[in-house]
Tab-separated table of C-alpha atoms and ligand atoms in Angstrom:
chain	number	residue	atom	x	y	z
H	1462	MET	CA	-12.594	13.908	27.266
H	1463	SER	CA	-10.517	15.532	24.506
H	1464	VAL	CA	-8.354	18.632	24.977
H	1465	GLN	CA	-10.765	20.527	22.733
H	1466	THR	CA	-13.828	19.596	24.844
H	1467	ILE	CA	-12.046	20.556	28.079
H	1468	TYR	CA	-10.943	23.807	26.473
H	1469	GLN	CA	-14.518	24.626	25.374
H	1470	GLU	CA	-15.854	23.895	28.871
H	1471	LEU	CA	-13.173	26.018	30.532
H	1472	LYS	CA	-13.747	28.830	28.029
H	1473	ALA	CA	-17.486	28.855	28.743
H	1474	LYS	CA	-16.847	29.140	32.488
H	1475	LEU	CA	-13.618	31.118	32.722
H	1476	GLY	CA	-13.423	33.034	29.430
H	1477	ASP	CA	-13.758	36.327	31.371
H	1478	VAL	CA	-11.110	35.548	34.016
H	1479	VAL	CA	-8.376	33.505	32.285
H	1480	PRO	CA	-6.674	34.570	29.006
H	1481	GLU	CA	-7.334	32.356	25.944
H	1482	PHE	CA	-3.742	31.061	25.427
H	1483	GLU	CA	-3.611	30.080	29.107
H	1484	LEU	CA	-6.913	28.205	28.832
H	1485	GLN	CA	-5.569	26.178	25.905
H	1486	TYR	CA	-2.444	25.236	27.886
H	1487	LYS	CA	-4.501	24.391	31.003
H	1488	ALA	CA	-6.862	22.228	28.925
H	1489	GLU	CA	-3.840	20.236	27.648
H	1490	LEU	CA	-2.617	19.747	31.210
H	1491	ALA	CA	-6.084	18.730	32.414
H	1492	GLU	CA	-6.378	16.120	29.634
H	1493	GLU	CA	-2.985	14.646	30.601
H	1494	ILE	CA	-4.037	14.572	34.290
H	1495	ASN	CA	-7.324	12.823	33.478
H	1496	ARG	CA	-5.424	10.155	31.514
H	1497	LEU	CA	-2.939	9.594	34.352
H	1498	LYS	CA	-5.819	9.489	36.837
H	1499	GLN	CA	-7.430	6.544	34.984
H	1500	GLU	CA	-4.088	4.754	34.602
H	1501	LYS	CA	-3.232	5.025	38.318
H	1502	LYS	CA	-6.818	4.359	39.552
H	1503	ALA	CA	-6.717	7.666	41.373
H	1504	ILE	CA	-9.347	10.031	42.695
H	1505	ILE	CA	-8.731	13.783	42.755
H	1506	LEU	CA	-10.280	15.804	45.580
H	1507	GLY	CA	-10.258	19.590	45.097
H	1508	HIS	CA	-10.799	22.117	47.876
H	1509	ASN	CA	-13.023	25.116	47.073
H	1510	TYR	CA	-9.915	27.365	47.175
H	1511	MET	CA	-8.246	25.766	44.148
H	1512	GLU	CA	-7.410	28.099	41.283
H	1513	PRO	CA	-10.292	28.322	38.771
H	1514	ALA	CA	-8.844	26.256	35.878
H	1515	LEU	CA	-7.932	23.403	38.226
H	1516	PHE	CA	-11.190	23.633	40.202
H	1517	HIS	CA	-13.313	23.442	37.036
H	1518	SER	CA	-11.406	20.631	35.279
H	1519	VAL	CA	-9.751	17.695	37.072
H	1520	PRO	CA	-11.321	17.049	40.528
H	1521	ASP	CA	-13.751	14.126	40.882
H	1522	PHE	CA	-15.181	16.009	43.851
H	1523	THR	CA	-14.864	19.577	45.072
H	1524	GLY	CA	-15.922	20.801	48.491
H	1525	ASP	CA	-15.055	22.140	51.932
H	1526	SER	CA	-12.780	20.275	54.316
H	1527	LEU	CA	-15.622	18.319	55.923
H	1528	GLU	CA	-17.105	17.153	52.611
H	1529	LEU	CA	-13.695	16.160	51.252
H	1530	SER	CA	-12.758	14.178	54.361
H	1531	ARG	CA	-16.009	12.230	53.941
H	1532	LYS	CA	-15.130	11.496	50.316
H	1533	ALA	CA	-11.614	10.430	51.338
H	1534	ALA	CA	-13.070	8.030	53.907
H	1535	ARG	CA	-15.382	6.376	51.361
H	1536	THR	CA	-13.355	6.083	48.166
H	1537	ASP	CA	-12.410	2.678	46.756
H	1538	ARG	CA	-9.661	4.094	44.489
H	1539	GLU	CA	-6.078	3.164	45.298
H	1540	VAL	CA	-4.622	6.659	45.121
H	1541	ILE	CA	-6.042	9.917	46.540
H	1542	VAL	CA	-4.583	13.106	45.082
H	1543	PHE	CA	-5.534	15.882	47.471
H	1544	CYS	CA	-5.622	19.301	45.815
H	1545	GLY	CA	-5.671	21.264	49.052
H	1546	VAL	CA	-3.201	21.780	51.888
H	1547	GLU	CA	-1.186	19.349	53.955
H	1548	PHE	CA	-3.516	18.988	56.944
H	1549	MET	CA	-6.340	18.028	54.548
H	1550	ALA	CA	-4.230	15.360	52.817
H	1551	GLU	CA	-3.104	14.118	56.213
H	1552	THR	CA	-6.738	13.787	57.324
H	1553	ALA	CA	-7.365	11.683	54.208
H	1554	LYS	CA	-4.408	9.434	55.121
H	1555	ILE	CA	-5.627	9.155	58.727
H	1556	LEU	CA	-8.986	7.912	57.418
H	1557	SER	CA	-7.612	5.727	54.607
H	1558	PRO	CA	-4.241	4.393	55.820
H	1559	ASP	CA	-4.020	1.684	53.143
H	1560	LYS	CA	-4.336	4.142	50.273
H	1561	THR	CA	-1.581	6.190	48.707
H	1562	VAL	CA	-2.324	9.852	49.489
H	1563	LEU	CA	-0.501	12.430	47.379
H	1564	LEU	CA	-0.249	16.181	47.969
H	1565	PRO	CA	0.842	18.035	44.807
H	1566	ALA	CA	3.330	20.241	46.696
H	1567	GLU	CA	6.268	19.422	48.916
H	1568	LYS	CA	4.967	21.767	51.577
H	1569	ALA	CA	1.529	23.403	51.511
H	1570	GLY	CA	1.057	24.409	55.126
H	1571	CYS	CA	-1.467	26.558	56.967
H	1572	SER	CA	-0.865	29.299	59.554
H	1573	LEU	CA	-3.439	27.697	61.862
H	1574	ALA	CA	-1.853	24.239	61.693
H	1575	GLU	CA	1.566	25.804	62.385
H	1576	SER	CA	0.239	27.692	65.434
H	1577	ILE	CA	0.047	24.735	67.823
H	1578	THR	CA	2.023	21.603	68.707
H	1579	ALA	CA	1.129	18.350	70.448
H	1580	ALA	CA	3.182	19.535	73.454
H	1581	ASP	CA	0.990	22.670	73.683
H	1582	VAL	CA	-2.127	20.478	73.818
H	1583	ARG	CA	-0.572	18.213	76.462
H	1584	ARG	CA	0.231	21.293	78.590
H	1585	LEU	CA	-3.362	22.528	78.341
H	1586	LYS	CA	-4.690	19.080	79.258
H	1587	ALA	CA	-2.444	19.061	82.346
H	1588	GLN	CA	-3.678	22.550	83.235
H	1589	TYR	CA	-7.371	21.600	82.801
H	1590	PRO	CA	-7.561	17.900	83.682
H	1591	GLY	CA	-10.643	16.068	82.427
H	1592	VAL	CA	-11.763	18.905	80.104
H	1593	PRO	CA	-12.449	17.558	76.570
H	1594	VAL	CA	-10.310	18.882	73.703
H	1595	VAL	CA	-11.899	19.915	70.389
H	1596	THR	CA	-9.415	20.660	67.600
H	1597	TYR	CA	-10.139	22.275	64.288
H	1598	VAL	CA	-9.159	19.975	61.376
H	1599	ASN	CA	-6.674	22.696	60.370
H	1600	THR	CA	-4.056	20.978	62.585
H	1601	TYR	CA	-1.439	18.268	62.045
H	1602	ALA	CA	-1.914	14.616	62.983
H	1603	GLU	CA	0.122	14.862	66.250
H	1604	VAL	CA	-2.284	17.535	67.513
H	1605	LYS	CA	-5.363	15.561	66.438
H	1606	ALA	CA	-3.899	12.552	68.283
H	1607	GLU	CA	-4.025	14.540	71.554
H	1608	SER	CA	-7.656	15.537	70.972
H	1609	ASP	CA	-11.008	14.020	71.873
H	1610	ILE	CA	-12.814	15.204	68.764
H	1611	CYS	CA	-12.154	17.316	65.666
H	1612	CYS	CA	-14.400	19.890	64.024
H	1613	THR	CA	-14.478	21.949	60.835
H	1614	SER	CA	-15.959	25.367	60.172
H	1615	GLY	CA	-19.064	23.491	59.004
H	1616	ASN	CA	-19.810	21.747	62.311
H	1617	ALA	CA	-17.827	23.517	65.080
H	1618	ALA	CA	-20.817	24.651	67.167
H	1619	ALA	CA	-22.572	21.273	66.797
H	1620	VAL	CA	-19.410	19.446	67.939
H	1621	VAL	CA	-19.026	21.696	71.012
H	1622	GLU	CA	-22.722	21.299	71.900
H	1623	SER	CA	-22.517	17.518	71.455
H	1624	LEU	CA	-20.010	17.193	74.319
H	1625	LYS	CA	-22.533	18.291	76.957
H	1626	THR	CA	-19.778	19.286	79.396
H	1627	ASP	CA	-19.443	22.528	81.378
H	1628	THR	CA	-16.063	23.363	79.804
H	1629	VAL	CA	-14.366	22.611	76.455
H	1630	ILE	CA	-10.813	23.294	75.241
H	1631	PHE	CA	-11.212	24.588	71.648
H	1632	LEU	CA	-8.027	24.823	69.517
H	1633	PRO	CA	-6.268	26.504	67.762
H	1634	ASP	CA	-8.280	29.193	65.900
H	1635	GLU	CA	-8.894	32.179	68.162
H	1636	TYR	CA	-11.515	33.699	65.859
H	1637	LEU	CA	-13.401	30.467	65.168
H	1638	ALA	CA	-13.457	29.857	68.935
H	1639	ARG	CA	-14.822	33.345	69.590
H	1640	ASN	CA	-17.417	32.870	66.836
H	1641	VAL	CA	-18.486	29.534	68.346
H	1642	ALA	CA	-18.652	31.200	71.772
H	1643	ARG	CA	-20.992	33.839	70.331
H	1644	GLU	CA	-23.134	31.273	68.517
H	1645	THR	CA	-23.488	28.987	71.545
H	1646	GLY	CA	-23.656	31.738	74.189
H	1647	LYS	CA	-20.564	30.364	75.972
H	1648	HIS	CA	-17.872	32.480	77.646
H	1649	ILE	CA	-14.303	32.033	76.445
H	1650	ILE	CA	-10.850	32.567	77.962
H	1651	PHE	CA	-7.372	32.410	76.415
H	1652	PRO	CA	-5.051	31.008	79.054
H	1653	THR	CA	-1.880	31.773	77.103
H	1654	VAL	CA	-2.935	35.420	76.857
H	1655	THR	CA	-4.566	35.831	80.264
H	1656	PRO	CA	-2.141	34.529	82.917
H	1657	PRO	CA	-3.525	31.208	84.189
H	1658	ASN	CA	-4.362	30.047	87.716
H	1659	GLY	CA	-5.266	32.714	90.325
H	1660	HIS	CA	-6.658	35.052	87.628
H	1661	GLU	CA	-9.008	32.442	86.220
H	1662	ALA	CA	-10.443	31.329	89.528
H	1663	GLY	CA	-14.063	32.368	89.823
H	1664	LEU	CA	-14.292	33.355	86.132
H	1665	ASP	CA	-17.405	32.048	84.449
H	1666	TYR	CA	-16.005	30.457	81.269
H	1667	GLN	CA	-17.005	27.430	79.216
H	1668	LEU	CA	-14.530	27.583	76.322
H	1669	ILE	CA	-10.739	27.652	76.590
H	1670	GLY	CA	-9.103	28.951	73.394
H	1671	TRP	CA	-5.698	29.351	71.757
H	1672	PRO	CA	-4.352	32.375	69.818
H	1673	GLY	CA	-3.928	30.809	66.341
H	1674	ARG	CA	-5.132	32.740	63.293
H	1675	CYS	CA	-5.636	32.229	59.578
H	1676	GLU	CA	-3.253	34.637	57.871
H	1677	VAL	CA	-5.751	35.179	55.043
H	1678	HIS	CA	-8.997	35.769	56.974
H	1679	ASP	CA	-7.187	37.939	59.520
H	1680	LYS	CA	-6.814	40.559	56.765
H	1681	PHE	CA	-10.527	41.477	56.544
H	1682	SER	CA	-11.741	44.343	58.735
H	1683	VAL	CA	-15.016	46.017	59.712
H	1684	ALA	CA	-13.731	49.175	57.989
H	1685	ASP	CA	-13.568	47.177	54.702
H	1686	ILE	CA	-17.195	46.131	55.187
H	1687	ASN	CA	-18.343	49.684	55.976
H	1688	ASN	CA	-16.614	51.014	52.857
H	1689	VAL	CA	-18.280	48.434	50.625
H	1690	ARG	CA	-21.712	48.991	52.226
H	1691	ARG	CA	-21.382	52.757	51.614
H	1692	GLN	CA	-20.831	52.140	47.895
H	1693	PHE	CA	-23.248	49.194	47.539
H	1694	PRO	CA	-25.969	49.510	50.216
H	1695	ASP	CA	-27.785	46.422	48.874
H	1696	VAL	CA	-24.737	44.116	49.032
H	1697	VAL	CA	-25.023	40.759	50.838
H	1698	ILE	CA	-21.786	40.004	52.703
H	1699	LEU	CA	-20.629	36.451	53.424
H	1700	ALA	CA	-17.743	35.772	55.823
H	1701	HIS	CA	-15.832	32.610	56.660
H	1702	PRO	CA	-15.880	31.920	60.442
H	1703	GLU	CA	-12.053	32.178	60.462
H	1704	CYS	CA	-12.691	35.974	60.172
H	1705	SER	CA	-12.761	37.985	63.414
H	1706	PRO	CA	-16.064	37.981	65.364
H	1707	GLU	CA	-16.390	41.711	64.634
H	1708	VAL	CA	-16.204	41.004	60.876
H	1709	VAL	CA	-18.635	38.074	61.204
H	1710	ALA	CA	-21.063	40.271	63.200
H	1711	ALA	CA	-20.915	42.997	60.524
H	1712	SER	CA	-21.604	40.430	57.752
H	1713	ASP	CA	-24.954	38.955	56.681
H	1714	PHE	CA	-23.936	35.290	56.701
H	1715	ALA	CA	-21.080	33.158	58.028
H	1716	GLY	CA	-20.354	29.564	57.086
H	1717	SER	CA	-17.886	27.065	55.681
H	1718	THR	CA	-16.639	27.508	52.122
H	1719	SER	CA	-19.324	25.160	50.735
H	1720	ARG	CA	-22.078	26.814	52.758
H	1721	MET	CA	-21.051	30.169	51.278
H	1722	ILE	CA	-21.247	28.689	47.782
H	1723	ARG	CA	-24.730	27.269	48.463
H	1724	TYR	CA	-25.886	30.582	49.937
H	1725	VAL	CA	-24.899	32.459	46.755
H	1726	GLU	CA	-26.633	29.804	44.619
H	1727	GLU	CA	-29.840	29.842	46.667
H	1728	ILE	CA	-30.332	33.475	47.746
H	1729	ALA	CA	-31.060	36.154	45.141
H	1730	ALA	CA	-29.219	39.422	45.854
H	1731	PRO	CA	-28.142	42.381	43.699
H	1732	HIS	CA	-24.488	42.045	44.831
H	1733	TYR	CA	-22.464	39.573	46.901
H	1734	LEU	CA	-19.203	40.147	48.705
H	1735	LEU	CA	-17.186	37.143	49.874
H	1736	LEU	CA	-14.765	37.588	52.765
H	1737	THR	CA	-12.598	34.569	52.085
H	1738	GLU	CA	-9.780	33.353	49.856
H	1739	CYS	CA	-9.767	35.046	46.397
H	1740	ALA	CA	-9.830	31.991	44.147
H	1741	MET	CA	-13.173	30.913	45.601
H	1742	GLY	CA	-14.758	34.198	44.473
H	1743	ASP	CA	-13.586	33.440	40.921
H	1744	ASN	CA	-14.914	29.876	41.159
H	1745	ILE	CA	-18.352	31.022	42.320
H	1746	ALA	CA	-18.476	33.808	39.735
H	1747	ALA	CA	-17.666	31.255	37.008
H	1748	ALA	CA	-20.425	28.895	38.198
H	1749	ASN	CA	-23.003	31.716	38.587
H	1750	PRO	CA	-22.507	34.069	35.632
H	1751	ASP	CA	-25.844	35.783	36.301
H	1752	LYS	CA	-24.758	36.931	39.802
H	1753	GLU	CA	-22.805	40.102	40.561
H	1754	MET	CA	-19.785	39.315	42.753
H	1755	LEU	CA	-17.807	42.156	44.320
H	1756	ARG	CA	-14.136	41.518	45.062
H	1757	LEU	CA	-12.269	42.643	48.148
H	1758	CYS	CA	-9.107	40.715	47.875
H	1759	SER	CA	-5.793	40.759	46.152
H	1760	VAL	CA	-4.098	38.026	48.149
H	1761	ARG	CA	-4.346	34.282	47.742
H	1762	CYS	CA	-3.653	31.775	50.497
H	1763	PRO	CA	0.086	31.219	49.852
H	1764	HIS	CA	-0.314	27.538	50.778
H	1765	MET	CA	-3.324	26.731	48.585
H	1766	ASN	CA	-1.538	28.635	45.830
H	1767	GLN	CA	1.203	25.961	45.726
H	1768	ILE	CA	-1.250	23.521	44.155
H	1769	THR	CA	-1.318	23.942	40.380
H	1770	LEU	CA	-2.296	21.794	37.390
H	1771	GLU	CA	1.425	21.268	36.637
H	1772	GLU	CA	2.079	20.024	40.179
H	1773	THR	CA	-1.045	17.830	40.093
H	1774	ARG	CA	0.165	16.208	36.858
H	1775	ASP	CA	3.606	15.653	38.383
H	1776	ALA	CA	2.067	14.222	41.564
H	1777	LEU	CA	0.425	11.498	39.453
H	1778	LYS	CA	3.408	11.057	37.148
H	1779	TYR	CA	6.069	10.733	39.860
H	1780	ASN	CA	3.893	9.467	42.728
H	1781	ARG	CA	4.708	12.498	44.855
H	1782	TYR	CA	4.472	13.919	47.517
H	1783	ARG	CA	3.388	10.928	49.575
H	1784	ILE	CA	1.714	11.691	52.885
H	1785	GLU	CA	2.706	9.374	55.720
H	1786	VAL	CA	1.414	9.359	59.295
H	1787	PRO	CA	3.149	7.127	61.883
H	1788	GLU	CA	0.699	4.377	62.888
H	1789	GLU	CA	0.909	5.167	66.620
H	1790	ILE	CA	-0.215	8.769	65.936
H	1791	ARG	CA	-2.752	7.792	63.285
H	1792	ARG	CA	-4.461	5.305	65.587
H	1793	ARG	CA	-5.150	8.049	68.133
H	1794	ALA	CA	-5.924	10.786	65.593
H	1795	VAL	CA	-8.482	8.702	63.696
H	1796	GLN	CA	-10.699	8.451	66.767
H	1797	ALA	CA	-11.006	12.250	66.949
H	1798	VAL	CA	-11.729	12.505	63.205
H	1799	GLU	CA	-14.258	9.650	63.184
H	1800	ARG	CA	-16.085	11.066	66.211
H	1801	MET	CA	-16.492	14.285	64.261
H	1802	LEU	CA	-17.732	12.499	61.127
H	1803	ALA	CA	-20.317	10.663	63.233
H	1804	ILE	CA	-21.767	14.025	64.380
H	1805	GLY	CA	-22.193	15.698	61.026
Y	2412	13P	P1	-13.582	25.004	54.960
Y	2412	13P	O1	-13.607	23.840	55.882
Y	2412	13P	O2	-14.712	25.952	55.202
Y	2412	13P	O3	-13.493	24.549	53.545
Y	2412	13P	O4	-12.288	25.881	55.298
Y	2412	13P	C1	-10.989	25.396	55.219
Y	2412	13P	C2	-10.016	26.492	55.264
Y	2412	13P	O5	-8.827	26.271	55.335
Y	2412	13P	C3	-10.509	27.848	55.243
Y	2412	13P	O6	-9.463	28.760	55.259
Y	2413	SF4	FE1	-4.883	27.847	56.418
Y	2413	SF4	FE2	-5.999	30.220	56.110
Y	2413	SF4	FE3	-4.830	29.043	54.022
Y	2413	SF4	FE4	-7.162	28.090	55.020
Y	2413	SF4	S1	-6.820	30.055	54.036
Y	2413	SF4	S2	-5.353	26.897	54.446
Y	2413	SF4	S3	-6.868	28.488	57.215
Y	2413	SF4	S4	-3.823	29.751	55.912
């Protein structure tokens, strides 16, 4: 596709959000990336949080973390460029160890992935012997390797229900765990917050959580929702399940990033408010020009924000930054990821 065609497509979608001179420059970058992609036999996977010009130009597939891990598992291309954060690229490498997986940033972390270590999981397993461990995919490979099964925001409740055990250790997102507890009717405890042993005896709990949080979704409050509802009584509010349970309860819908996108596409409402990362609001607004999106955010995920068209071009050009997972860890981690993919 020529620079001019890419520019026209971007202008039609993003003309209202991105200035004209910037669109021209981004179209030139996107054309260069598409050329390099063919040359290197690469596939580009783009998370829903990518900045609008990237999201609407170079990815072969866009989606939430579950959808993208499925694509990573099935691709026959030699190189996977993961436009997302490190734990997502690592999941791709866990599933496709023979492929070159590139992350277009030296470090694009995640506050949830940073909140827990493999040693923390081992301690919990020693404290609750025999209790299965579910870890959110927003964790690093060492943590996945200590787990029985992974989950994403798109299948967390289904994964917990599939275990059919009295108790489950669910790590590391405190809010997602509380939201799953609400959805499944299970009681939850946080052993690192509530002193363990004596205090827990006799408590009726089925989920054991961990106090990790997403630094972006932690910012939304019920007061924000009440303010918006006062001004726009007919607004439909969508929250990501990494928001607090109070925020999720005060919203009209909660689901993974792709489920939120589908909801906006399928349900007619006078106004929508998305409680999630800012760039996704721009991406949905661009794809649904007839829908009225309200904005309640000024902050981007600082980790997703590292991934730009310039860095994506350089990733392909210089074969960087290669994701590697030691085979001993990968072998254990892949079981947890594949068990999740088998569930849905
Ligand atoms: P999804 O799996 O819903 O795409 O979420 C990933 C994420 O990091 C949300 O903050
Ligand atoms: Fe992690 Fe939150 Fe950024 Fe998602 S939005 S990558 S959970 S810090």
